[in-house]
Short mmCIF file of C-alpha atoms and ligand atoms in Angstrom, two decimals:
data_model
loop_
_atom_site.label_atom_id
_atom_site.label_comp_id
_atom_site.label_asym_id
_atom_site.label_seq_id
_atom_site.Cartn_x
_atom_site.Cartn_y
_atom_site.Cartn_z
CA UNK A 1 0.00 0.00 0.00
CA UNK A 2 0.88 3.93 -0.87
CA UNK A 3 0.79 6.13 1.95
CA UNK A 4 -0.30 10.07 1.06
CA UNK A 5 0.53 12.62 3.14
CA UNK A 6 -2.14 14.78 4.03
CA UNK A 7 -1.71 18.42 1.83
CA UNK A 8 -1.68 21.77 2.37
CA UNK A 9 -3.48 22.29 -1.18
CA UNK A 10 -7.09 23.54 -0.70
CA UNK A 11 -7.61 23.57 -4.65
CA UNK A 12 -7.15 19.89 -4.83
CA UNK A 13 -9.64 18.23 -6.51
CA UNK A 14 -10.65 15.21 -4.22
CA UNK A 15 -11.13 15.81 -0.48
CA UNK A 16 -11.74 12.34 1.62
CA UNK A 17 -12.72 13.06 5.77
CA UNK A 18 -12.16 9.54 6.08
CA UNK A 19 -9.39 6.89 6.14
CA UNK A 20 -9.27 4.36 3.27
CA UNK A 21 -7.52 0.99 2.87
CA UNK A 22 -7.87 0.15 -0.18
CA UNK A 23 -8.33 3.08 -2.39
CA UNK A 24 -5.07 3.51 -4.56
CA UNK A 25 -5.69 1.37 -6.62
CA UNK A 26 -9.03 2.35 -7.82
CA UNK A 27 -8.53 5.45 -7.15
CA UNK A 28 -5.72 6.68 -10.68
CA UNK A 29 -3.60 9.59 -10.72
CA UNK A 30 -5.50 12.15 -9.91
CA UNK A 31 -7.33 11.11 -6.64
CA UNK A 32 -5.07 11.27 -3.61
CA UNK A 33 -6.29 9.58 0.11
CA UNK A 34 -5.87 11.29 2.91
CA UNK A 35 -7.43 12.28 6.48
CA UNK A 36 -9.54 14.84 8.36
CA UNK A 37 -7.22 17.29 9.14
CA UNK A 38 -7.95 18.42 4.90
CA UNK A 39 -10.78 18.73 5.22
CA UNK A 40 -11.74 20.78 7.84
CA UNK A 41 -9.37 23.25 7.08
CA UNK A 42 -11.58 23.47 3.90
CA UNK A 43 -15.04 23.56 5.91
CA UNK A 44 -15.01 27.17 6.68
CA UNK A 45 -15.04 28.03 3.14
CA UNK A 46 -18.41 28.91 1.99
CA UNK A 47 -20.11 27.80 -1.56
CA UNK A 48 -20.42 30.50 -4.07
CA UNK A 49 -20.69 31.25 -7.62
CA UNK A 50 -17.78 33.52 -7.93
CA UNK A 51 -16.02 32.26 -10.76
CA UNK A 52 -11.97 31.57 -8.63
CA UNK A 53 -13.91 29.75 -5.94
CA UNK A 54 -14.32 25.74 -6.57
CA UNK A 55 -17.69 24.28 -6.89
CA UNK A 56 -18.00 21.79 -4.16
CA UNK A 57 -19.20 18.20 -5.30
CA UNK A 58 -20.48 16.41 -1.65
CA UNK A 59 -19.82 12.57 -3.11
CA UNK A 60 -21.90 10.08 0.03
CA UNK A 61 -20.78 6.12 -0.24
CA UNK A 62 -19.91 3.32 1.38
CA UNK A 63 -16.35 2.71 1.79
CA UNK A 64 -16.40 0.26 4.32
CA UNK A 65 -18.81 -2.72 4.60
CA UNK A 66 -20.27 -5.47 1.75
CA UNK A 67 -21.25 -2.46 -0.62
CA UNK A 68 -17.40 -0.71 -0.10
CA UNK A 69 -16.19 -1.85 -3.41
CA UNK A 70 -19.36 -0.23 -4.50
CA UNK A 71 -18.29 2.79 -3.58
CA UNK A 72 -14.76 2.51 -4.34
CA UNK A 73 -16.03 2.27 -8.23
CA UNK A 74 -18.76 5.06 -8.43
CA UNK A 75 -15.88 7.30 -6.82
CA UNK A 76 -13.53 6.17 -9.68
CA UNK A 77 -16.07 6.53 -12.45
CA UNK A 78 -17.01 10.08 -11.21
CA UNK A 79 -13.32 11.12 -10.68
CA UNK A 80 -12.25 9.51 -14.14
CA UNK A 81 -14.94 11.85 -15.86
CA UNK A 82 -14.38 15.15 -14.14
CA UNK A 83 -10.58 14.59 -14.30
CA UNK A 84 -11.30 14.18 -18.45
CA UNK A 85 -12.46 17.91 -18.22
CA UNK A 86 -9.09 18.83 -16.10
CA UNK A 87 -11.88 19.37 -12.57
CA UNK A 88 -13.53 22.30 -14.60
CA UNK A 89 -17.30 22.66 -15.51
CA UNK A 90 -19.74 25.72 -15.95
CA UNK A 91 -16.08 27.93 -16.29
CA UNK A 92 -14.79 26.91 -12.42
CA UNK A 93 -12.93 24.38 -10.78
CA UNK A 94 -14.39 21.30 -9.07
CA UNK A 95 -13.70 19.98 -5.78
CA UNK A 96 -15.22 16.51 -4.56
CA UNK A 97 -15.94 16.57 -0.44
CA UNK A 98 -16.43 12.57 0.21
CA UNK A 99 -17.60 10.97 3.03
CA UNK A 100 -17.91 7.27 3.89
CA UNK A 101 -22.13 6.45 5.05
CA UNK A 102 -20.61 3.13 6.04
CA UNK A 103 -24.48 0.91 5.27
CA UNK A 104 -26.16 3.02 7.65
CA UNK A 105 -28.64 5.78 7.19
CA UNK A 106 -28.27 7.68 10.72
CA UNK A 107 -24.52 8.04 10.00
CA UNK A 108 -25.65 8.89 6.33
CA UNK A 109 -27.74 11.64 7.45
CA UNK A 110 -25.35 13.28 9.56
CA UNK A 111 -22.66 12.71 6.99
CA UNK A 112 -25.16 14.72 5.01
CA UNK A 113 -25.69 17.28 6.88
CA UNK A 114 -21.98 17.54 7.76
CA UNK A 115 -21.36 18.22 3.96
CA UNK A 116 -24.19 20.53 3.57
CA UNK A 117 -24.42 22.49 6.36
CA UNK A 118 -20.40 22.54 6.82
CA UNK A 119 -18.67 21.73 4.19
CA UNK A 120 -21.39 24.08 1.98
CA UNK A 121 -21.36 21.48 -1.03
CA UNK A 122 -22.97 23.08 -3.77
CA UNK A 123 -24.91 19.30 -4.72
CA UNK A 124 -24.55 16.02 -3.72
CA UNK A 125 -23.91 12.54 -5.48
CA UNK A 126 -24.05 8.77 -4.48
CA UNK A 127 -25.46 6.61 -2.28
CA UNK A 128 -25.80 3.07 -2.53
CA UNK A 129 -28.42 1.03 -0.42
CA UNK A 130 -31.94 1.77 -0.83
CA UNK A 131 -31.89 1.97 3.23
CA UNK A 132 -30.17 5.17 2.86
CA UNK A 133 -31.75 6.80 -0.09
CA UNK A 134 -35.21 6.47 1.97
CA UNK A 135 -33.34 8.01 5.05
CA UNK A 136 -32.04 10.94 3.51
CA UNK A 137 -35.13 11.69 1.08
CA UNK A 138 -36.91 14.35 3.34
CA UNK A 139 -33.45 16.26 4.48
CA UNK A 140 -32.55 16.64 0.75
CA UNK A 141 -36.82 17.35 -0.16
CA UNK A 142 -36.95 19.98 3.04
CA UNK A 143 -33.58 21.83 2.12
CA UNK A 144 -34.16 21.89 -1.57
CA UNK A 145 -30.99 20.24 -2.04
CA UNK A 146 -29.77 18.42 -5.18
CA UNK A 147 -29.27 14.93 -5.10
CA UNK A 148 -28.05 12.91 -8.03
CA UNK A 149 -28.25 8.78 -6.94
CA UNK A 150 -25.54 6.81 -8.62
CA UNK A 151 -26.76 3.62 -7.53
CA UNK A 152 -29.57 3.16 -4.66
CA UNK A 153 -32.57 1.80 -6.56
CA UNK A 154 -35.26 1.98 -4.35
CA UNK A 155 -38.91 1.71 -6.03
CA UNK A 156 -40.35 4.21 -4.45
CA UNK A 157 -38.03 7.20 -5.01
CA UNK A 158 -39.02 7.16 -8.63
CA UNK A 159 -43.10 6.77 -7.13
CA UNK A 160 -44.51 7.86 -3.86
CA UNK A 161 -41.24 8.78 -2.64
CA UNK A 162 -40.62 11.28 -5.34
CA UNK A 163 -38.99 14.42 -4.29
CA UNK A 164 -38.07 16.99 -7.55
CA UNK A 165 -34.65 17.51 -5.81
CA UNK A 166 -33.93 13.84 -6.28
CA UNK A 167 -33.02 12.26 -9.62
CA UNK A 168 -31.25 8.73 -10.21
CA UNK A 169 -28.50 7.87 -12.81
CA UNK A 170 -28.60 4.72 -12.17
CA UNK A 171 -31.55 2.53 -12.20
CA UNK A 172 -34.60 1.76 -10.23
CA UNK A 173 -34.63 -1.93 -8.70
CA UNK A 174 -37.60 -2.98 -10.78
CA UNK A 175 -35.55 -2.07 -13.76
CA UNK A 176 -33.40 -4.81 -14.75
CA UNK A 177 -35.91 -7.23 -12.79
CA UNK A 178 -38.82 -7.26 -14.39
CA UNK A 179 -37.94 -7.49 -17.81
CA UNK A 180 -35.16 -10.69 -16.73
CA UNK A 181 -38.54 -12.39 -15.36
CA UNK A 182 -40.16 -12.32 -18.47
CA UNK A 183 -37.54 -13.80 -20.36
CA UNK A 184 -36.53 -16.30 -17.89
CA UNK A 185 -39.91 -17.96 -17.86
CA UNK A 186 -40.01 -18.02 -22.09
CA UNK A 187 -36.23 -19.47 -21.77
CA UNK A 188 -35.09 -20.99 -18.43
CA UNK A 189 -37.97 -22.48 -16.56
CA UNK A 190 -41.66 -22.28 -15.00
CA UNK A 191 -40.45 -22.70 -11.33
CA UNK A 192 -38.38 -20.33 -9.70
CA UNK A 193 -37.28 -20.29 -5.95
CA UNK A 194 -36.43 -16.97 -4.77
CA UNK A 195 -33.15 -15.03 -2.31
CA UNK A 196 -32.95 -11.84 -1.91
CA UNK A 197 -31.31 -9.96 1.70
CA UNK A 198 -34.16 -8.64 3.39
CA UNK A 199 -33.87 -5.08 2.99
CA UNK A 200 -35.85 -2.80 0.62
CA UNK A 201 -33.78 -3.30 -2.12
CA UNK A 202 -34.31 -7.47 -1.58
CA UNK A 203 -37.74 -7.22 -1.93
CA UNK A 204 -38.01 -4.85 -4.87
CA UNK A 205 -35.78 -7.06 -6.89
CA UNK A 206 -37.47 -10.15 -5.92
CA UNK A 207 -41.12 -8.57 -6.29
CA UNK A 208 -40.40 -7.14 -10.14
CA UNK A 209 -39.05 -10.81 -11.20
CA UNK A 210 -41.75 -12.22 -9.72
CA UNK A 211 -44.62 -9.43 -11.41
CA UNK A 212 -43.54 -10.96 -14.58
CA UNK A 213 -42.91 -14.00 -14.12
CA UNK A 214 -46.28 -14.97 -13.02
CA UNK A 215 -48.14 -12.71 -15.54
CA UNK A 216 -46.62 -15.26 -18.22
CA UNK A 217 -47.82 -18.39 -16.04
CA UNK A 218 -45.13 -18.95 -14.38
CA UNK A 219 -44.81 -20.46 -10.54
CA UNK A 220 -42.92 -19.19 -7.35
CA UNK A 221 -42.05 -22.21 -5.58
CA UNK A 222 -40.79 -20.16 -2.54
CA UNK A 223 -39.04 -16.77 -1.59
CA UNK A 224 -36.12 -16.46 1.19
CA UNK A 225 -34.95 -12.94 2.59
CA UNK A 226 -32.00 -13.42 4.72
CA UNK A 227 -30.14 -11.39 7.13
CA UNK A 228 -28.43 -8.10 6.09
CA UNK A 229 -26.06 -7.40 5.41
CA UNK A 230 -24.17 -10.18 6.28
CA UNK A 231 -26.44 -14.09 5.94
CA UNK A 232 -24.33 -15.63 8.45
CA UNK A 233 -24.20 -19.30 7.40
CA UNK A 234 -25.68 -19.96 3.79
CA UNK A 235 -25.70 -23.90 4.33
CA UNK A 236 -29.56 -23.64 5.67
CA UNK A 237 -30.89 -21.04 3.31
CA UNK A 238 -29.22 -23.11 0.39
CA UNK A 239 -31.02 -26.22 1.69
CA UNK A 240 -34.13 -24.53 1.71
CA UNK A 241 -33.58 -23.87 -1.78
CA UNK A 242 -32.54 -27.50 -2.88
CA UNK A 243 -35.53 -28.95 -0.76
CA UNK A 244 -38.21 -26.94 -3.30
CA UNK A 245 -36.65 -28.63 -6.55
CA UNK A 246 -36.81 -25.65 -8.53
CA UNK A 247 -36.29 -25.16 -12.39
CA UNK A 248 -34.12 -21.95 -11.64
CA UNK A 249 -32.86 -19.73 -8.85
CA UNK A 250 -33.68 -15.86 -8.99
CA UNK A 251 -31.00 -13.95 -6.71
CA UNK A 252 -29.97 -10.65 -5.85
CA UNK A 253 -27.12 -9.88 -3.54
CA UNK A 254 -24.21 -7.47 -4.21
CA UNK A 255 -20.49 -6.68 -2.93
CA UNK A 256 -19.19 -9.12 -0.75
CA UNK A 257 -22.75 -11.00 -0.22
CA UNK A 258 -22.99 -11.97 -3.74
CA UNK A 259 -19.43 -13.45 -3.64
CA UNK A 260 -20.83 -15.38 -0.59
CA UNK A 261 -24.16 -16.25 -1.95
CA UNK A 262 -22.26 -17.42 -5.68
CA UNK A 263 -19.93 -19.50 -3.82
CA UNK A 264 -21.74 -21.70 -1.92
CA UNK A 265 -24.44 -22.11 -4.45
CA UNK A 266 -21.56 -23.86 -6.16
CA UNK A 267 -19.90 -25.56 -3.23
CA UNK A 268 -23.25 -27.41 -2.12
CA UNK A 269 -23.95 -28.37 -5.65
CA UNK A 270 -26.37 -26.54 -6.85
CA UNK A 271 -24.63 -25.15 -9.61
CA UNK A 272 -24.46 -28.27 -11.71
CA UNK A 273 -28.03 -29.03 -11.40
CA UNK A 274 -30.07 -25.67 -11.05
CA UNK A 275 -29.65 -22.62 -13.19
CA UNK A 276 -29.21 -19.44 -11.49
CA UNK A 277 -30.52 -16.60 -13.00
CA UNK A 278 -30.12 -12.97 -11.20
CA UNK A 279 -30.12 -9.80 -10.76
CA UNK A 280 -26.94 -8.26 -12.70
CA UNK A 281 -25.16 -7.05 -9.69
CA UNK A 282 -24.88 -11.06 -7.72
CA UNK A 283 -22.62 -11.84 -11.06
CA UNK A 284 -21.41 -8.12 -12.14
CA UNK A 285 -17.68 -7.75 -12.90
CA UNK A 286 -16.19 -6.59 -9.78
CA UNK A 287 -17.79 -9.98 -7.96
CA UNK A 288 -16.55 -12.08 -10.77
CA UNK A 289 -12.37 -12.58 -10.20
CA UNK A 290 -13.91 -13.76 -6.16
CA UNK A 291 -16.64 -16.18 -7.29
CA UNK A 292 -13.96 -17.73 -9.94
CA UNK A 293 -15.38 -20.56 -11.89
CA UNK A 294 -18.73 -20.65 -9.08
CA UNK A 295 -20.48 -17.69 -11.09
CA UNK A 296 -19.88 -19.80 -14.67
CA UNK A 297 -22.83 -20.15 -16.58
CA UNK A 298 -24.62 -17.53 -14.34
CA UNK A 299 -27.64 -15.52 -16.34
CA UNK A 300 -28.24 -11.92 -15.51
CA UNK A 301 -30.33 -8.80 -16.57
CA UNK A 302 -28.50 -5.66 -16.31
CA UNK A 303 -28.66 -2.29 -18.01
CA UNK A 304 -24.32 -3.16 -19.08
CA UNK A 305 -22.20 -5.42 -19.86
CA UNK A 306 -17.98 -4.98 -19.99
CA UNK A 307 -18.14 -6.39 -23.79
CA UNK A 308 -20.96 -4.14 -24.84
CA UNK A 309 -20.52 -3.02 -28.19
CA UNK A 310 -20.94 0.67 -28.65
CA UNK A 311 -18.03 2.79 -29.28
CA UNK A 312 -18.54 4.91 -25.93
CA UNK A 313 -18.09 1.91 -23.83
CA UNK A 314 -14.67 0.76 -25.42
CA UNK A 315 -13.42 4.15 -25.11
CA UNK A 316 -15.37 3.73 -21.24
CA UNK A 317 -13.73 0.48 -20.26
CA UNK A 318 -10.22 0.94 -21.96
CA UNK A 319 -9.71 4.43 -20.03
CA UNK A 320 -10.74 2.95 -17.12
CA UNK A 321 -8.49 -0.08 -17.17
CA UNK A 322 -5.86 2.43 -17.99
CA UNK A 323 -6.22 4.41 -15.05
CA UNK A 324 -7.25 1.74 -12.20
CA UNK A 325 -5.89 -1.13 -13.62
CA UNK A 326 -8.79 -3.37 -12.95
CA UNK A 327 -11.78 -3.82 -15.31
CA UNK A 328 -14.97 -1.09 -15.28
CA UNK A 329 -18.49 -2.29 -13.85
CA UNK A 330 -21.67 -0.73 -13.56
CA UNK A 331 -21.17 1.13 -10.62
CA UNK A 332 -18.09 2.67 -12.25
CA UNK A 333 -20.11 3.53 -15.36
CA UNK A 334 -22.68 4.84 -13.18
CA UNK A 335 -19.99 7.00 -11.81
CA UNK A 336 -18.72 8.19 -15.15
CA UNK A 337 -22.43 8.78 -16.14
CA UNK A 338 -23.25 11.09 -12.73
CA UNK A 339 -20.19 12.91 -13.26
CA UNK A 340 -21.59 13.60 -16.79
CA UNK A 341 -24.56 14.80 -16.12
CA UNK A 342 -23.63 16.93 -12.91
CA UNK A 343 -21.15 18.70 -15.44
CA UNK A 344 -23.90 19.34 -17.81
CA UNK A 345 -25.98 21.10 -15.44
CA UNK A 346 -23.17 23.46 -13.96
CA UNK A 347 -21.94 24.22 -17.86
CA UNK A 348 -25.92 25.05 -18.52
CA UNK A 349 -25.86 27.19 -15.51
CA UNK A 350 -22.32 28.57 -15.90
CA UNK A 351 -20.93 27.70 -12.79
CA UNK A 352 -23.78 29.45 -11.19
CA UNK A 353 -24.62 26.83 -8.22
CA UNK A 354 -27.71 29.04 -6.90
CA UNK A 355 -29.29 27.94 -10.24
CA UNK A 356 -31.05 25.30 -8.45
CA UNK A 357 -34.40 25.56 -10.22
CA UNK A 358 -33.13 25.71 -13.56
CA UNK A 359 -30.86 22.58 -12.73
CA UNK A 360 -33.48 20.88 -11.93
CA UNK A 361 -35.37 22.05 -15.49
CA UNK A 362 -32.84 20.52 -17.39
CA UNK A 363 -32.53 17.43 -15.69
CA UNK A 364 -35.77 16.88 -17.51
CA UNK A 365 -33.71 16.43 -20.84
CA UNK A 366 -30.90 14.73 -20.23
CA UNK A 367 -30.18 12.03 -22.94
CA UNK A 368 -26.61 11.31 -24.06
CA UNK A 369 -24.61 8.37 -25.47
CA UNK A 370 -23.42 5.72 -22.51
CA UNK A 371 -21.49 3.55 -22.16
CA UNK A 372 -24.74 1.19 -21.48
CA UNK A 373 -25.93 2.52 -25.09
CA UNK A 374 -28.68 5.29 -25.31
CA UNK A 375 -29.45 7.21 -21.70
CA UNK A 376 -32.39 9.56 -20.81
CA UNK A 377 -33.84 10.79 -17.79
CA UNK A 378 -37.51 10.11 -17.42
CA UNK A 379 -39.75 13.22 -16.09
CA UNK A 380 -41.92 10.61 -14.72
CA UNK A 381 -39.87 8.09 -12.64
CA UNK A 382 -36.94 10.97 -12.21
CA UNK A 383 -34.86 8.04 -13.41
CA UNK A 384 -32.95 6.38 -16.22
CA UNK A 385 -34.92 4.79 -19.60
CA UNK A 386 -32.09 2.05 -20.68
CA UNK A 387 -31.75 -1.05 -22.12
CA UNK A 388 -31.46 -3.99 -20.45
CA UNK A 389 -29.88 -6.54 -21.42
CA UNK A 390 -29.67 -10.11 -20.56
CA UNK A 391 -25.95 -11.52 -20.02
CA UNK A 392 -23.89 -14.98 -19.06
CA UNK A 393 -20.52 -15.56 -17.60
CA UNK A 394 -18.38 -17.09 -19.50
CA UNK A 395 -14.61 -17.65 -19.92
CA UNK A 396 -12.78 -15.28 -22.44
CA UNK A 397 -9.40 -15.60 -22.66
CA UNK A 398 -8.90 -17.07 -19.15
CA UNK A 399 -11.12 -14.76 -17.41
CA UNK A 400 -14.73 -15.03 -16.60
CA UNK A 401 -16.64 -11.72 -18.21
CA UNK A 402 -20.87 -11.41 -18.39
CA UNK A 403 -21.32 -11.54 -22.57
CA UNK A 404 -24.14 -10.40 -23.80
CA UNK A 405 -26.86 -12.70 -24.97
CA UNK A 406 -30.06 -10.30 -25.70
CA UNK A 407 -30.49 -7.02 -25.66
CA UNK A 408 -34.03 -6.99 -24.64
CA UNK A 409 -35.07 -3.54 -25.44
CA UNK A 410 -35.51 -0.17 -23.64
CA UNK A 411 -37.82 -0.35 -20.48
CA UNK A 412 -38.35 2.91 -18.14
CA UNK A 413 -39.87 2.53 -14.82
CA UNK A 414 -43.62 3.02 -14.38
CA UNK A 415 -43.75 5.52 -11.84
CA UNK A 416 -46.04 3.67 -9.79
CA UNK A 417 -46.62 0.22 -8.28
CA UNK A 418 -49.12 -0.98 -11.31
CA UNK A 419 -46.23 -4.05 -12.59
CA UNK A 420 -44.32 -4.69 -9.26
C1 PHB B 501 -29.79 -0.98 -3.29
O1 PHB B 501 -29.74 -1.07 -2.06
O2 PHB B 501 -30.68 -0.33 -3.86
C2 PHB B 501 -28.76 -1.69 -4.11
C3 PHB B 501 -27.57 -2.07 -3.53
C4 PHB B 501 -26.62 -2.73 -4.29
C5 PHB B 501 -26.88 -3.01 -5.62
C6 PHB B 501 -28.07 -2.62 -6.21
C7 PHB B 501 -29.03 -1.95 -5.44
O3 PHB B 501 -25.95 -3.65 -6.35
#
């Protein structure tokens, strides 16, 4: 490991309050690590719109915990893209204030209201677990805050838990669910046995697969939510799962669960016998070199794939190899793609950060090229239309990748609860 030093340098562009392991590898040239002391000497700085004063980016993950690699690679994504524009947008320099929210949403929300109220971000950007998106919804709604979500799909942010100051570049859980049920019944198998961690997220993922899989006539043999974050010992939920003779497995986990999950699907045996089809993130690519040859033959819906061809993405993943010498996966895309669209608003605005309602206009038109293919922001949902597209591990060239087998069209979230 690289030690940093902490620095004297108030116009760097990445600020971190919090200690991190693991970073320097993820985290390319640009983005040094270091401690507290940086950042508070930066706190008493107020935001502004004068044009030699930084715009301040407040970036909330999870650096620590099952989700931290998560977190590691939406703060990679977003640094890659703003360090592409040399830290400028809107004609000022951009700063990134990050703090770790750890998998909890009381230390999110005073993270959050350490960077606001502090710290004086201009906007904020992140978040992971649905359990913390729903925690922090009324502090952003009440203090008219912007809040772009590069990952946390809760349902009902993009429904009854709408807020106009909250807007997702990610996904909504139902997303990549509901259209992988449909196909799964027409292609796998009419008998499914469900696991999911029993958290908000869980169930979302779990209820979209099963909306459509049962509106084609297909049959939930039984659904499991176990612990979260960490399951503790899989060998009785895995029982469970062999004891209902199933003709698939639907799963969602992510970050260190899913290489949990993965693995001892394989090492009891189930792997050989029972497909497992799942939500893109159990099987997605920074899981994969972990699982090894458990996650082979593994079918997932996901709104990207590493191979995807489009010429964005192999400009996307070869840039990003470049700089973090490890491959790009979703989160990291959704990284790139929340840096893209944050820059977009403070170009449209010309640095002018008290622009808040006119931000929030524009949001409304967003569309660009990504490296998942064609992006747009819904009005409705406040979220992503994208393809999704249905993938399968498999070894190329002596690794184990997700290839693309369909792309099964564009799908946008309904806005309400009327298909899961
Ligand atoms: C969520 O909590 O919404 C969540 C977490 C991890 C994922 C996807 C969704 O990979």
């Amino acid at each position: 490991m690289i030690s940093h030093k902490p620095t004297t340098d108030f116009t760097h562009p990445i600020i971190r309050s919090y200690s991190r392991r693991k970073i320097l590898k993820l985290a390319g040239a640009g983005a040094l690590a270091y401690t507290g002391s940086l950042a508070t000497a930066c706190s008493s700085r107020s935001s502004s719109s004068t044009k030699d004063v930084p715009i301040k980016i407040g970036v909330l993950l999870p650096y620590s915990g099952i989700y931290a690699t998560l977190g590691d690679s939406i703060s990679a994504g977003l640094e890659m893209y703003l360090d592409q524009s040399g830290y400028r947008a809107g004609g000022r320099n951009v700063q990134i204030v990050a703090e770790d929210t750890e998998m909890k949403p009381d230390i999110a929300q005073q993270k959050a209201r350490k960077l606001i109220e502090q710290d004086k971000v201009d906007l904020v950007a992140g978040i992971v677990s649905t359990g913390v998106l729903y925690g922090l919804r009324e502090y952003f709604h009440n203090n008219k805050k912007l809040l772009i979500c590069a990952n946390a799909g809760g349902n009902k942010i993009s429904r009854d838990m709408k807020s106009p100051y909250i807007w997702r570049s990610s996904f909504s859980n139902w997303q990549p669910n509901w259209p992988l049920g449909l196909w799964a019944y027409h292609n796998v198998g009419n008998k499914v046995f469900m696991s999911a961690p029993d958290y908000g997220a869980g169930h979302n993922m779990v209820d979209a697969f099963a909306h459509s899989f049962q509106s084609a006539g297909g049959t939930i043999l039984g659904k499991q939510f176990t612990p979260f974050p960490s399951m503790g010992d899989p060998a009785p939920f895995i029982t469970e799962i062999r004891k209902s003779n199933p003709s698939m497995v639907f799963c969602f986990y992510s970050g260190s669960a899913a290489v949990a999950f993965v693995k001892a699907y394989d090492e009891f045996g189930l792997s050989k016998d029972i497909p497992l089809v799942c939500s893109g993130f159990a099987v997605e690519e920074d899981v994969l070199p972990a699982q090894g040859s458990a996650a082979l033959g593994a079918i997932s819906g996901l709104h990207w794939a590493l191979l995807l061809e489009n010429e964005t993405n192999r400009r996307f993943i070869a840039a990003y190899k470049d700089r973090t010498n490890v491959d790009a996966n979703v989160f990291a895309v959704q990284g790139y793609d929340t840096g893209r669209i944050i820059s977009h608003l403070l170009d449209e605005v010309q640095g002018d950060t008290r622009a808040t309602s006119r931000m929030l206009e524009l949001l409304h038109d967003v569309s660009f090229s990504s490296p998942r293919g064609p992006f747009k922001l819904d009005s409705k949902s406040q979220n992503p239309s994208q393809h999704i597209y249905v993938r399968e591990v498999k070894e190329i060239g002596g690794k184990l990748h997700n290839v693309v087998i369909e792309d099964l069209g564009e799908f946008t979230d309904p806005g309400d609860n009327s298909l899961g």
